[in-house]
mmCIF file of C-alpha atoms in Angstrom:
data_model
loop_
_atom_site.group_PDB
_atom_site.id
_atom_site.type_symbol
_atom_site.label_atom_id
_atom_site.label_comp_id
_atom_site.label_asym_id
_atom_site.label_seq_id
_atom_site.Cartn_x
_atom_site.Cartn_y
_atom_site.Cartn_z
ATOM 1 C CA LYS A 1 3.505 -10.297 15.676
ATOM 2 C CA ASN A 2 3.652 -6.912 13.936
ATOM 3 C CA GLU A 3 6.876 -6.365 12.082
ATOM 4 C CA VAL A 4 5.968 -2.684 11.624
ATOM 5 C CA GLU A 5 4.680 -0.388 14.366
ATOM 6 C CA GLN A 6 3.513 3.170 13.827
ATOM 7 C CA SER A 7 2.850 5.900 16.353
ATOM 8 C CA PRO A 8 0.731 7.730 17.115
ATOM 9 C CA GLN A 9 -2.406 5.995 15.815
ATOM 10 C CA ASN A 10 -4.302 9.284 15.746
ATOM 11 C CA LEU A 11 -2.998 12.814 15.631
ATOM 12 C CA THR A 12 -4.842 16.124 15.667
ATOM 13 C CA ALA A 13 -2.885 19.293 15.001
ATOM 14 C CA GLN A 14 -3.542 22.962 14.464
ATOM 15 C CA GLU A 15 -2.711 24.493 11.105
ATOM 16 C CA GLY A 16 0.923 25.550 11.023
ATOM 17 C CA GLU A 17 2.186 23.022 13.568
ATOM 18 C CA PHE A 18 5.203 20.773 13.007
ATOM 19 C CA ILE A 19 4.114 17.124 12.864
ATOM 20 C CA THR A 20 6.104 13.928 13.396
ATOM 21 C CA ILE A 21 4.904 10.402 12.680
ATOM 22 C CA ASN A 22 7.083 7.483 13.727
ATOM 23 C CA CYS A 23 7.642 4.018 12.319
ATOM 24 C CA SER A 24 9.631 1.212 13.958
ATOM 25 C CA TYR A 25 10.361 -2.183 12.484
ATOM 26 C CA SER A 26 11.865 -5.342 13.879
ATOM 27 C CA VAL A 27 13.353 -7.138 10.871
ATOM 28 C CA GLY A 28 15.933 -6.605 8.164
ATOM 29 C CA ILE A 29 14.583 -4.468 5.358
ATOM 30 C CA SER A 30 15.700 -3.468 1.893
ATOM 31 C CA ALA A 31 13.569 -0.298 1.744
ATOM 32 C CA LEU A 32 10.977 1.685 3.662
ATOM 33 C CA HIS A 33 8.062 3.515 2.066
ATOM 34 C CA TRP A 34 5.864 6.309 3.360
ATOM 35 C CA LEU A 35 2.410 6.394 1.794
ATOM 36 C CA GLN A 36 -0.478 8.844 2.031
ATOM 37 C CA GLN A 37 -4.102 7.771 1.741
ATOM 38 C CA HIS A 38 -6.908 10.309 1.452
ATOM 39 C CA PRO A 39 -10.591 9.547 2.164
ATOM 40 C CA GLY A 40 -11.927 7.605 -0.804
ATOM 41 C CA GLY A 41 -8.982 5.226 -0.820
ATOM 42 C CA GLY A 42 -6.401 6.581 -3.267
ATOM 43 C CA ILE A 43 -2.820 5.928 -2.116
ATOM 44 C CA VAL A 44 0.143 8.085 -3.077
ATOM 45 C CA SER A 45 3.722 7.045 -2.506
ATOM 46 C CA LEU A 46 5.504 9.918 -0.716
ATOM 47 C CA PHE A 47 9.003 8.549 -0.163
ATOM 48 C CA MET A 48 11.073 5.438 -0.603
ATOM 49 C CA LEU A 49 14.117 5.280 1.693
ATOM 50 C CA SER A 50 16.936 2.863 2.238
ATOM 51 C CA SER A 51 19.166 5.290 4.159
ATOM 52 C CA GLY A 52 19.488 8.894 5.272
ATOM 53 C CA LYS A 53 16.940 11.598 4.633
ATOM 54 C CA LYS A 54 14.702 12.831 1.818
ATOM 55 C CA LYS A 55 12.767 16.078 1.459
ATOM 56 C CA HIS A 56 9.909 17.017 -0.822
ATOM 57 C CA GLY A 57 8.265 20.362 -0.240
ATOM 58 C CA ARG A 58 7.060 20.496 3.374
ATOM 59 C CA LEU A 59 7.609 16.761 3.891
ATOM 60 C CA ILE A 60 10.802 15.256 5.278
ATOM 61 C CA ALA A 61 11.474 11.556 5.828
ATOM 62 C CA THR A 62 14.397 10.095 7.741
ATOM 63 C CA ILE A 63 15.532 6.575 8.448
ATOM 64 C CA ASN A 64 18.012 5.175 10.974
ATOM 65 C CA ILE A 65 18.930 1.669 9.844
ATOM 66 C CA GLN A 66 20.821 0.782 13.031
ATOM 67 C CA GLU A 67 17.899 1.753 15.246
ATOM 68 C CA LYS A 68 15.303 0.322 12.820
ATOM 69 C CA HIS A 69 13.322 3.535 12.936
ATOM 70 C CA SER A 70 11.945 6.090 10.501
ATOM 71 C CA SER A 71 10.139 9.393 10.945
ATOM 72 C CA LEU A 72 7.923 11.430 8.645
ATOM 73 C CA HIS A 73 7.849 15.146 9.402
ATOM 74 C CA ILE A 74 5.389 17.710 8.055
ATOM 75 C CA THR A 75 6.384 21.342 8.464
ATOM 76 C CA ALA A 76 3.807 24.166 8.503
ATOM 77 C CA SER A 77 0.919 21.687 8.436
ATOM 78 C CA HIS A 78 -2.214 22.530 6.479
ATOM 79 C CA PRO A 79 -5.749 21.090 6.539
ATOM 80 C CA ARG A 80 -5.097 19.509 3.124
ATOM 81 C CA ASP A 81 -2.442 17.323 4.857
ATOM 82 C CA SER A 82 -5.290 15.535 6.659
ATOM 83 C CA ALA A 83 -5.019 11.907 5.584
ATOM 84 C CA VAL A 84 -3.837 8.509 6.742
ATOM 85 C CA TYR A 85 -0.057 8.106 6.620
ATOM 86 C CA ILE A 86 1.187 4.552 6.248
ATOM 87 C CA CYS A 87 4.675 3.182 6.725
ATOM 88 C CA ALA A 88 5.561 0.054 4.753
ATOM 89 C CA VAL A 89 8.765 -1.968 4.695
ATOM 90 C CA ARG A 90 10.210 -4.455 2.239
ATOM 91 C CA ILE A 91 11.302 -7.413 4.369
ATOM 92 C CA MET A 92 14.329 -9.164 2.945
ATOM 93 C CA GLU A 93 13.556 -12.594 4.410
ATOM 94 C CA TYR A 94 10.087 -12.421 2.821
ATOM 95 C CA GLY A 95 11.514 -11.870 -0.652
ATOM 96 C CA ASN A 96 11.150 -8.095 -0.408
ATOM 97 C CA LYS A 97 7.371 -8.116 -0.177
ATOM 98 C CA LEU A 98 5.756 -5.060 1.394
ATOM 99 C CA VAL A 99 4.465 -5.267 4.969
ATOM 100 C CA PHE A 100 2.389 -2.330 6.145
ATOM 101 C CA GLY A 101 1.983 -0.505 9.405
ATOM 102 C CA ALA A 102 -1.515 0.181 10.724
ATOM 103 C CA GLY A 103 -1.369 3.817 9.682
ATOM 104 C CA THR A 104 -1.581 7.173 11.457
ATOM 105 C CA ILE A 105 -4.778 9.171 11.042
ATOM 106 C CA LEU A 106 -3.828 12.845 10.844
ATOM 107 C CA ARG A 107 -6.325 15.668 11.134
ATOM 108 C CA VAL A 108 -5.128 19.236 10.746
ATOM 109 C CA LYS A 109 -7.602 21.856 11.962
ATOM 110 C CA SER A 110 -7.716 25.402 10.616
ATOM 111 C CA LYS B 1 1.244 9.238 -18.915
ATOM 112 C CA ALA B 2 -1.961 7.593 -17.710
ATOM 113 C CA GLY B 3 -1.910 6.246 -14.184
ATOM 114 C CA VAL B 4 -2.780 2.793 -12.937
ATOM 115 C CA THR B 5 -6.363 1.910 -13.749
ATOM 116 C CA GLN B 6 -8.535 -0.677 -12.059
ATOM 117 C CA THR B 7 -11.868 -2.069 -13.148
ATOM 118 C CA PRO B 8 -14.494 -2.284 -11.962
ATOM 119 C CA ARG B 9 -14.378 0.409 -9.271
ATOM 120 C CA TYR B 10 -17.261 -1.027 -7.285
ATOM 121 C CA LEU B 11 -18.691 -4.515 -7.140
ATOM 122 C CA ILE B 12 -21.398 -6.272 -5.158
ATOM 123 C CA LYS B 13 -21.419 -10.070 -5.050
ATOM 124 C CA THR B 14 -23.063 -12.749 -2.928
ATOM 125 C CA ARG B 15 -21.384 -15.477 -0.904
ATOM 126 C CA GLY B 16 -20.199 -18.403 -2.997
ATOM 127 C CA GLN B 17 -19.808 -16.410 -6.206
ATOM 128 C CA GLN B 18 -16.491 -15.671 -7.830
ATOM 129 C CA VAL B 19 -15.063 -12.352 -8.962
ATOM 130 C CA THR B 20 -12.348 -11.156 -11.336
ATOM 131 C CA LEU B 21 -10.668 -7.783 -10.879
ATOM 132 C CA SER B 22 -8.516 -6.114 -13.502
ATOM 133 C CA CYS B 23 -5.496 -3.827 -13.287
ATOM 134 C CA SER B 24 -3.770 -1.931 -16.090
ATOM 135 C CA PRO B 25 -0.332 -0.656 -15.033
ATOM 136 C CA ILE B 26 1.402 2.527 -16.112
ATOM 137 C CA SER B 27 2.789 2.114 -19.613
ATOM 138 C CA GLY B 28 6.265 0.579 -19.448
ATOM 139 C CA HIS B 29 5.839 -0.820 -15.949
ATOM 140 C CA ARG B 30 6.440 -4.550 -15.782
ATOM 141 C CA SER B 31 5.695 -5.256 -12.139
ATOM 142 C CA VAL B 32 2.182 -5.407 -10.670
ATOM 143 C CA SER B 33 1.331 -6.048 -7.035
ATOM 144 C CA TRP B 34 -2.059 -6.591 -5.444
ATOM 145 C CA TYR B 35 -3.139 -5.633 -1.927
ATOM 146 C CA GLN B 36 -6.238 -6.079 0.203
ATOM 147 C CA GLN B 37 -7.330 -3.357 2.610
ATOM 148 C CA THR B 38 -9.910 -3.945 5.344
ATOM 149 C CA PRO B 39 -10.754 -1.905 8.455
ATOM 150 C CA GLY B 40 -9.715 -4.777 10.705
ATOM 151 C CA GLN B 41 -6.491 -5.984 9.062
ATOM 152 C CA GLY B 42 -5.329 -2.851 7.268
ATOM 153 C CA LEU B 43 -3.285 -3.270 4.112
ATOM 154 C CA GLN B 44 -2.063 -6.768 3.306
ATOM 155 C CA PHE B 45 0.024 -8.038 0.417
ATOM 156 C CA LEU B 46 -1.633 -10.517 -1.950
ATOM 157 C CA PHE B 47 0.681 -11.141 -4.941
ATOM 158 C CA GLU B 48 3.456 -9.663 -7.002
ATOM 159 C CA TYR B 49 3.902 -10.339 -10.708
ATOM 160 C CA PHE B 50 6.827 -9.468 -12.934
ATOM 161 C CA SER B 51 7.037 -10.381 -16.618
ATOM 162 C CA GLU B 52 4.050 -12.751 -16.348
ATOM 163 C CA THR B 53 5.553 -14.689 -13.422
ATOM 164 C CA GLN B 54 4.334 -14.644 -9.840
ATOM 165 C CA ARG B 55 7.367 -13.535 -7.816
ATOM 166 C CA ASN B 56 5.858 -13.410 -4.363
ATOM 167 C CA LYS B 57 2.640 -14.382 -2.609
ATOM 168 C CA GLY B 58 1.067 -13.278 0.646
ATOM 169 C CA ASN B 59 -0.648 -15.411 3.273
ATOM 170 C CA PHE B 60 -4.028 -15.796 1.635
ATOM 171 C CA PRO B 61 -5.984 -18.996 0.917
ATOM 172 C CA GLY B 62 -5.900 -20.667 -2.483
ATOM 173 C CA ARG B 63 -9.251 -19.054 -3.348
ATOM 174 C CA PHE B 64 -7.213 -15.972 -4.219
ATOM 175 C CA SER B 65 -5.339 -16.264 -7.473
ATOM 176 C CA GLY B 66 -3.937 -13.979 -10.101
ATOM 177 C CA ARG B 67 -2.117 -13.736 -13.365
ATOM 178 C CA GLN B 68 -0.262 -11.263 -15.530
ATOM 179 C CA PHE B 69 -0.480 -10.995 -19.291
ATOM 180 C CA SER B 70 2.244 -10.244 -21.811
ATOM 181 C CA ASN B 71 1.163 -6.572 -21.940
ATOM 182 C CA SER B 72 1.686 -6.403 -18.126
ATOM 183 C CA ARG B 73 -2.032 -6.099 -17.421
ATOM 184 C CA SER B 74 -3.022 -8.217 -14.446
ATOM 185 C CA GLU B 75 -6.121 -9.878 -13.103
ATOM 186 C CA MET B 76 -6.917 -11.334 -9.740
ATOM 187 C CA ASN B 77 -9.655 -13.823 -9.066
ATOM 188 C CA VAL B 78 -11.406 -14.737 -5.846
ATOM 189 C CA SER B 79 -13.499 -17.880 -5.919
ATOM 190 C CA THR B 80 -16.183 -19.006 -3.473
ATOM 191 C CA LEU B 81 -16.545 -15.553 -1.988
ATOM 192 C CA GLU B 82 -16.935 -15.163 1.774
ATOM 193 C CA LEU B 83 -18.310 -12.201 3.723
ATOM 194 C CA GLY B 84 -14.792 -11.485 4.986
ATOM 195 C CA ASP B 85 -13.566 -10.893 1.442
ATOM 196 C CA SER B 86 -15.366 -7.548 1.455
ATOM 197 C CA ALA B 87 -12.521 -5.082 1.085
ATOM 198 C CA LEU B 88 -10.785 -2.499 -1.035
ATOM 199 C CA TYR B 89 -8.480 -4.284 -3.492
ATOM 200 C CA LEU B 90 -5.575 -2.159 -4.640
ATOM 201 C CA CYS B 91 -3.165 -2.753 -7.433
ATOM 202 C CA ALA B 92 0.187 -1.012 -7.785
ATOM 203 C CA SER B 93 2.708 -0.992 -10.599
ATOM 204 C CA SER B 94 6.410 -0.277 -10.779
ATOM 205 C CA LEU B 95 9.119 -0.324 -13.427
ATOM 206 C CA GLY B 96 10.966 -3.280 -11.979
ATOM 207 C CA GLN B 97 10.485 -5.454 -8.942
ATOM 208 C CA GLY B 98 11.668 -5.474 -5.380
ATOM 209 C CA THR B 99 12.549 -2.049 -4.139
ATOM 210 C CA GLU B 100 11.083 0.204 -6.811
ATOM 211 C CA THR B 101 8.625 3.006 -6.001
ATOM 212 C CA GLN B 102 5.071 1.763 -6.530
ATOM 213 C CA TYR B 103 2.215 3.693 -8.099
ATOM 214 C CA PHE B 104 -1.199 2.750 -6.783
ATOM 215 C CA GLY B 105 -4.488 2.507 -8.636
ATOM 216 C CA PRO B 106 -7.763 3.831 -7.180
ATOM 217 C CA GLY B 107 -8.846 0.385 -6.036
ATOM 218 C CA THR B 108 -11.868 -1.850 -6.501
ATOM 219 C CA ARG B 109 -14.299 -1.821 -3.603
ATOM 220 C CA LEU B 110 -15.856 -5.285 -3.256
ATOM 221 C CA LEU B 111 -18.889 -5.924 -1.075
ATOM 222 C CA VAL B 112 -19.900 -9.534 -0.451
ATOM 223 C CA LEU B 113 -23.455 -10.028 0.815
#
């Protein structure tokens, strides 16, 4: 049983396009994280959300607690955005440990 | 401030051996978590340590163990290595525990032959 589901699994976009990656979860959470992983393995934490919306540069993350859903948006996408984007949630009944989605592989073509 | 460092970066072992991986958190961070990443299972939580105490543990066999020292540095140990333990092992640190933003190290890539 996957507590965290991401969609799509793979996404190819043209440079400049608006991109949306979705994350749904089925349990009570204390926080949701969006992570970015480039080839080679390094992971960068993009956002941590417990409610509402956050923006950093061309990236926007939203969360709807009632619907148990979060989205990561990338505006004016660029080839350097190509990476794996991973949603992770802190599950309260598991003592707030992180459970990860399978990731979305994003490729932005120039 | 220096980021999270992990040593070694790459490691090759044979089945049955044991391995110890090290993680140095960002200065001032007291929480260290460990994760395993494989192509088949993705990212999975191993342990979380805060102030030298294990606060949470994932669903891994007892062959996987860890500890945290008084300077917040952490080690994880895998005994009796199996082929399936081949993975990228990531460590992340944060100021506190629970819901804090985590900062990830570059990982240790372990290959078990």
